[in-house]
Structure formats: C-alpha cells, structure tokens
Short mmCIF file of C-alpha atoms in Angstrom, two decimals:
data_model
loop_
_atom_site.label_atom_id
_atom_site.label_comp_id
_atom_site.label_asym_id
_atom_site.label_seq_id
_atom_site.Cartn_x
_atom_site.Cartn_y
_atom_site.Cartn_z
CA MET A 14 -0.80 60.35 -36.64
CA ARG A 15 -2.66 57.04 -36.71
CA VAL A 16 0.39 55.43 -38.33
CA VAL A 17 2.58 56.72 -35.50
CA ILE A 18 0.15 55.40 -32.86
CA ARG A 19 -0.01 51.98 -34.53
CA SER A 20 3.79 51.89 -34.65
CA LEU A 21 4.02 52.81 -30.98
CA LYS A 22 1.49 50.15 -30.08
CA GLY A 23 3.47 47.58 -32.08
CA LEU A 24 6.69 48.61 -30.36
CA ALA A 25 5.05 48.38 -26.95
CA LEU A 26 3.71 44.90 -27.72
CA SER A 27 7.13 43.75 -28.88
CA LEU A 28 8.73 45.08 -25.70
CA ILE A 29 6.14 43.28 -23.57
CA VAL A 30 6.80 39.98 -25.38
CA LEU A 31 10.56 40.37 -25.05
CA PHE A 32 10.26 41.29 -21.39
CA GLY A 33 8.11 38.24 -20.74
CA VAL A 34 10.60 35.97 -22.46
CA ALA A 35 13.43 37.46 -20.41
CA LEU A 36 11.55 36.80 -17.18
CA ALA A 37 10.48 33.28 -18.12
CA PRO A 38 12.33 30.66 -16.05
CA PRO A 39 14.96 28.68 -18.00
CA THR A 40 14.17 25.03 -18.67
CA PHE A 41 17.14 22.87 -17.84
CA ALA A 42 17.33 19.10 -17.46
CA GLY A 43 17.26 18.08 -13.81
CA THR A 44 20.32 16.46 -12.27
CA GLN A 45 20.68 14.27 -9.21
CA LEU A 46 24.07 13.40 -7.76
CA TRP A 47 25.50 11.04 -5.13
CA ASP A 48 29.12 11.45 -4.04
CA PHE A 49 28.85 8.90 -1.19
CA GLU A 50 30.54 11.17 1.33
CA GLU A 51 27.65 10.41 3.67
CA LYS A 52 24.94 7.82 4.15
CA HIS A 53 22.32 7.61 1.39
CA ASP A 54 19.20 5.76 2.53
CA ASP A 55 17.54 6.28 -0.85
CA TRP A 56 19.68 3.58 -2.50
CA LYS A 57 17.84 0.25 -2.35
CA VAL A 58 19.96 -2.89 -2.36
CA ALA A 59 18.43 -5.60 -4.53
CA ASN A 60 21.18 -8.17 -4.16
CA GLY A 61 24.61 -8.24 -2.55
CA ASN A 62 26.52 -6.68 0.34
CA TRP A 63 26.65 -2.96 -0.50
CA GLU A 64 27.90 -0.18 1.80
CA ILE A 65 29.32 3.32 1.71
CA LYS A 66 32.96 3.04 2.70
CA GLY A 67 35.75 5.59 2.38
CA GLY A 68 33.62 7.98 0.32
CA VAL A 69 32.61 5.41 -2.31
CA TYR A 70 29.74 2.97 -2.79
CA HIS A 71 31.29 -0.47 -2.43
CA VAL A 72 30.19 -4.06 -2.96
CA ASP A 73 32.08 -7.05 -1.63
CA LYS A 74 32.99 -9.86 -3.97
CA GLY A 75 30.04 -12.19 -3.78
CA GLY A 76 27.32 -13.63 -5.96
CA ARG A 77 25.93 -13.01 -9.40
CA ALA A 78 24.04 -9.91 -10.55
CA GLU A 79 24.52 -8.01 -7.30
CA HIS A 80 23.00 -4.56 -7.72
CA SER A 81 21.55 -1.52 -5.98
CA LEU A 82 18.97 0.87 -7.44
CA ILE A 83 17.99 4.54 -7.17
CA GLY A 84 15.44 6.83 -8.80
CA GLU A 85 11.92 6.42 -10.15
CA GLU A 86 10.38 3.79 -12.39
CA LYS A 87 8.79 6.53 -14.55
CA TRP A 88 12.16 7.99 -15.62
CA ASP A 89 12.62 7.45 -19.35
CA ASP A 90 15.43 9.30 -21.16
CA TYR A 91 18.53 10.27 -19.22
CA THR A 92 22.30 10.33 -19.03
CA ILE A 93 24.16 8.49 -16.27
CA GLU A 94 27.75 9.25 -15.33
CA ALA A 95 29.84 7.52 -12.67
CA LYS A 96 33.34 6.53 -11.72
CA VAL A 97 33.70 2.74 -11.73
CA ARG A 98 36.54 0.68 -10.27
CA LEU A 99 36.75 -3.11 -10.39
CA ASP A 100 38.74 -3.90 -7.25
CA GLU A 101 38.87 -7.68 -7.59
CA HIS A 102 37.66 -10.00 -10.35
CA ASN A 103 36.08 -9.20 -13.67
CA TRP A 104 32.61 -7.65 -14.16
CA ALA A 105 30.88 -4.47 -12.94
CA GLY A 106 28.91 -1.59 -14.44
CA ILE A 107 25.81 0.60 -14.61
CA VAL A 108 22.12 -0.37 -14.53
CA PHE A 109 19.45 1.59 -16.42
CA ARG A 110 15.72 1.34 -17.21
CA ALA A 111 15.19 -0.87 -14.15
CA GLN A 112 11.48 -1.66 -13.89
CA SER A 113 12.01 -4.05 -10.97
CA GLU A 114 14.85 -5.76 -9.15
CA MET A 115 14.98 -8.36 -11.92
CA GLU A 116 13.96 -6.36 -15.02
CA TYR A 117 16.63 -3.96 -16.23
CA TYR A 118 19.48 -3.29 -18.65
CA VAL A 119 23.11 -3.22 -17.64
CA TYR A 120 26.24 -2.06 -19.45
CA TYR A 121 29.19 -3.65 -17.68
CA LEU A 122 32.96 -3.69 -17.99
CA ASN A 123 34.66 -7.00 -18.76
CA VAL A 124 38.27 -7.13 -17.53
CA PRO A 125 39.57 -10.32 -19.22
CA ASN A 126 38.30 -9.39 -22.69
CA ASN A 127 38.62 -5.59 -22.37
CA ILE A 128 35.09 -5.09 -23.70
CA VAL A 129 31.75 -3.59 -22.64
CA GLU A 130 28.73 -5.90 -22.62
CA LEU A 131 25.01 -5.03 -22.75
CA TRP A 132 22.54 -7.44 -21.14
CA ARG A 133 18.80 -7.35 -20.50
CA HIS A 134 17.83 -9.00 -17.20
CA LYS A 135 14.35 -10.45 -16.79
CA LYS A 136 11.99 -12.14 -14.33
CA GLY A 137 12.71 -15.60 -13.03
CA ASP A 138 16.07 -15.37 -11.25
CA TRP A 139 18.94 -12.96 -10.60
CA THR A 140 20.78 -14.64 -13.49
CA ALA A 141 17.85 -14.72 -15.96
CA ARG A 142 19.03 -12.50 -18.79
CA ASP A 143 19.55 -12.04 -22.52
CA ASN A 144 22.77 -10.89 -24.13
CA ILE A 145 22.02 -7.98 -26.44
CA VAL A 146 25.54 -7.28 -27.63
CA LYS A 147 29.21 -7.74 -26.85
CA THR A 148 31.18 -4.85 -28.27
CA PRO A 149 34.62 -5.14 -29.85
CA PRO A 150 37.60 -4.41 -27.57
CA VAL A 151 37.21 -0.91 -26.15
CA GLN A 152 39.09 1.94 -27.78
CA GLY A 153 41.58 4.14 -25.93
CA VAL A 154 40.94 2.58 -22.50
CA LYS A 155 42.37 -0.41 -20.68
CA ILE A 156 39.88 -2.08 -18.33
CA GLU A 157 41.83 -3.44 -15.39
CA ASN A 158 41.54 -4.03 -11.67
CA GLY A 159 42.18 -1.15 -9.31
CA LYS A 160 41.79 1.53 -11.98
CA TRP A 161 39.02 4.18 -11.95
CA ILE A 162 37.14 4.54 -15.24
CA ASP A 163 34.68 7.35 -16.06
CA MET A 164 31.63 5.58 -17.44
CA LYS A 165 28.71 7.31 -19.15
CA VAL A 166 25.48 5.77 -20.43
CA VAL A 167 23.13 7.82 -22.63
CA VAL A 168 19.54 6.55 -22.95
CA GLU A 169 17.19 8.07 -25.55
CA GLY A 170 14.09 6.13 -26.56
CA SER A 171 15.19 2.71 -27.77
CA GLU A 172 18.76 3.88 -28.43
CA PHE A 173 21.61 3.55 -25.95
CA ALA A 174 25.25 4.61 -25.99
CA VAL A 175 28.15 3.91 -23.64
CA TYR A 176 31.31 5.99 -23.19
CA LEU A 177 34.51 5.22 -21.27
CA ASN A 178 36.74 8.13 -20.27
CA GLY A 179 34.85 10.30 -22.75
CA LYS A 180 35.32 7.92 -25.70
CA LEU A 181 32.27 6.41 -27.41
CA GLN A 182 32.47 2.62 -27.29
CA ALA A 183 29.10 1.37 -28.52
CA GLU A 184 25.64 2.39 -29.73
CA ASN A 185 22.85 -0.15 -29.36
CA LYS A 186 19.07 -0.51 -29.65
CA ASP A 187 16.39 -2.34 -27.69
CA ASP A 188 12.77 -1.46 -26.90
CA VAL A 189 11.65 -3.92 -24.21
CA TYR A 190 12.06 -1.57 -21.22
CA LYS A 191 11.00 2.00 -21.92
CA THR A 192 11.33 3.52 -18.42
CA GLY A 193 13.00 2.71 -15.15
CA GLN A 194 15.43 3.38 -12.33
CA VAL A 195 19.21 3.52 -12.51
CA GLY A 196 21.85 1.78 -10.45
CA VAL A 197 25.16 -0.01 -9.97
CA TRP A 198 25.98 -3.66 -10.58
CA ALA A 199 28.60 -6.37 -10.12
CA TRP A 200 28.92 -10.07 -10.91
CA GLU A 201 31.12 -12.08 -8.52
CA THR A 202 33.26 -8.94 -8.30
CA GLU A 203 34.39 -6.52 -5.62
CA ALA A 204 33.77 -3.06 -7.05
CA SER A 205 33.55 0.62 -6.09
CA PHE A 206 31.47 3.46 -7.51
CA ASP A 207 31.72 7.22 -6.97
CA ASP A 208 30.30 10.55 -8.19
CA PHE A 209 27.13 8.97 -9.61
CA THR A 210 24.93 11.44 -11.51
CA VAL A 211 21.77 11.11 -13.55
CA SER A 212 20.34 13.92 -15.71
CA GLY A 213 17.13 14.10 -17.70
CA ASP A 214 14.17 16.26 -18.67
CA ASN A 215 11.75 14.59 -16.24
CA ILE A 216 14.19 14.24 -13.35
CA LYS A 217 13.76 16.58 -10.39
CA ASP A 218 16.87 18.70 -9.88
CA THR A 219 18.43 18.14 -6.44
CA LEU A 220 22.01 19.11 -7.23
CA ALA A 221 23.31 21.44 -4.52
CA VAL A 222 25.93 24.02 -5.41
CA ASP A 223 28.70 24.02 -2.79
CA PRO A 224 32.00 25.66 -3.80
CA ASN A 225 33.82 23.74 -1.06
CA HIS A 226 32.34 20.41 -2.10
CA LYS A 227 34.60 17.79 -3.62
CA LEU A 228 32.38 17.80 -6.71
CA ALA A 229 32.70 21.51 -7.43
CA THR A 230 34.58 20.60 -10.60
CA THR A 231 31.77 18.28 -11.67
CA TRP A 232 29.19 21.02 -11.03
CA GLY A 233 31.24 23.43 -13.11
CA HIS A 234 31.30 20.90 -15.93
CA LEU A 235 27.54 20.40 -15.72
CA LYS A 236 26.95 24.14 -15.90
CA ARG A 237 29.06 24.33 -19.05
CA VAL A 238 27.15 21.43 -20.61
CA TYR A 239 23.69 22.80 -19.84
#
C-alpha cells in the first residue's frame, strides 16, 4: 500500500511540474519594426536631411556619414533586417552598436566595386573612422542604383555577419563597441530604407500583429523563425 501511495505522490508531482511548464510564458526574442507608413519621432537624425516620404525613410544626397539612429545604447546582441535602395550615387547601409552619434559600426553597400564594407566610426569628426574590412565582390547579388536589396546584419558578441538577399557575404570580428543603437547611413548618396526590424533577447517586443498591414508577410516570416 505504501508503494502505491508513493507512486501516486510521484505521479502527482510529475503532473504538477508538467502543468507548470505548460503554463510558463514562452521566452521569445523581442522584435521592433518600422515600416515608415507614418511619422516616427523616435528616430533621431545625427547628420543629414532625413524624412519619411512615400512610405520609406529617405535621405537626400548630401554630405559624408549622414545617419539616423534608433533604439537603446544598452542593446548588445541582435539581428537587423531592412530593405536598402541606393537611389543616386554609391554608398549606403546599416549602422549597429552605436554608442554615440560618432561611435558606431556600419556595414554599407558599395555600388562601383559591388562589395560590402565594414567601418568603425569614432570621435573627432563625422568622417573619423577605421576600415575593418572590405569584402570580396558580393555573391549572387548585383549592387546597383534604384534596386531594392534585403540587407541583414547579425551581431553576436564580437562577431558580425552581413547577408544580402539571404546570401551570406562576410563574417567579421571586432570588440571595440560592445553595445549600442542601430540605424541607417549614407555617404554623399541619396538612399531609401524600408521595413526596418531589429530583434534580440534584451529588446522589448513592440511588433503589432495586423493582418491587413503591409508587413503581414514579414510577421508571418518572423513567427516561423521564432
């Protein structure tokens, strides 16, 4: 009889544990998204003439290292995805680990050489920077004016990776900036950005689910990924 009681107690304990696990909230990485269908006051322009126009975030062709930032300086590891179009001239891309308006990394597209470059900007001037790496010509993608490119930057610790249209182009390392905001960037180039998302474990989730939204497909993709 005692054996039966002990067995029942063990079964009850197991059921309680399983029930608790089932009720525990899932832990997913948070995602924030900007589709630029409306005004976004949370983007902070550091340099350049940026505006939301025609459902995209646009910068006029102007000076060097023109960029706009979003997010929190404490963000560390995350994945950024955005559509990037170089409308006129040669250089534009994605900022990450921005600790200030002058201290950040940027992966940017280079039209003339059909490559992706990684630079580390630093204090002193908008153009104060160090070239970390110039990758070989990109694979499976042609970087050209007027063409949308899906760009993804994955940041984990001191390791970075950049993808174009889903194809891995480069993996690099640097450990100077360990946290920081994200953003968009151009150098003497008119450029447009759309469907900008950032996902990470310490990022608050603000992604709204709207089946009639133009990003319903993107949300469906995110749900499959996570």
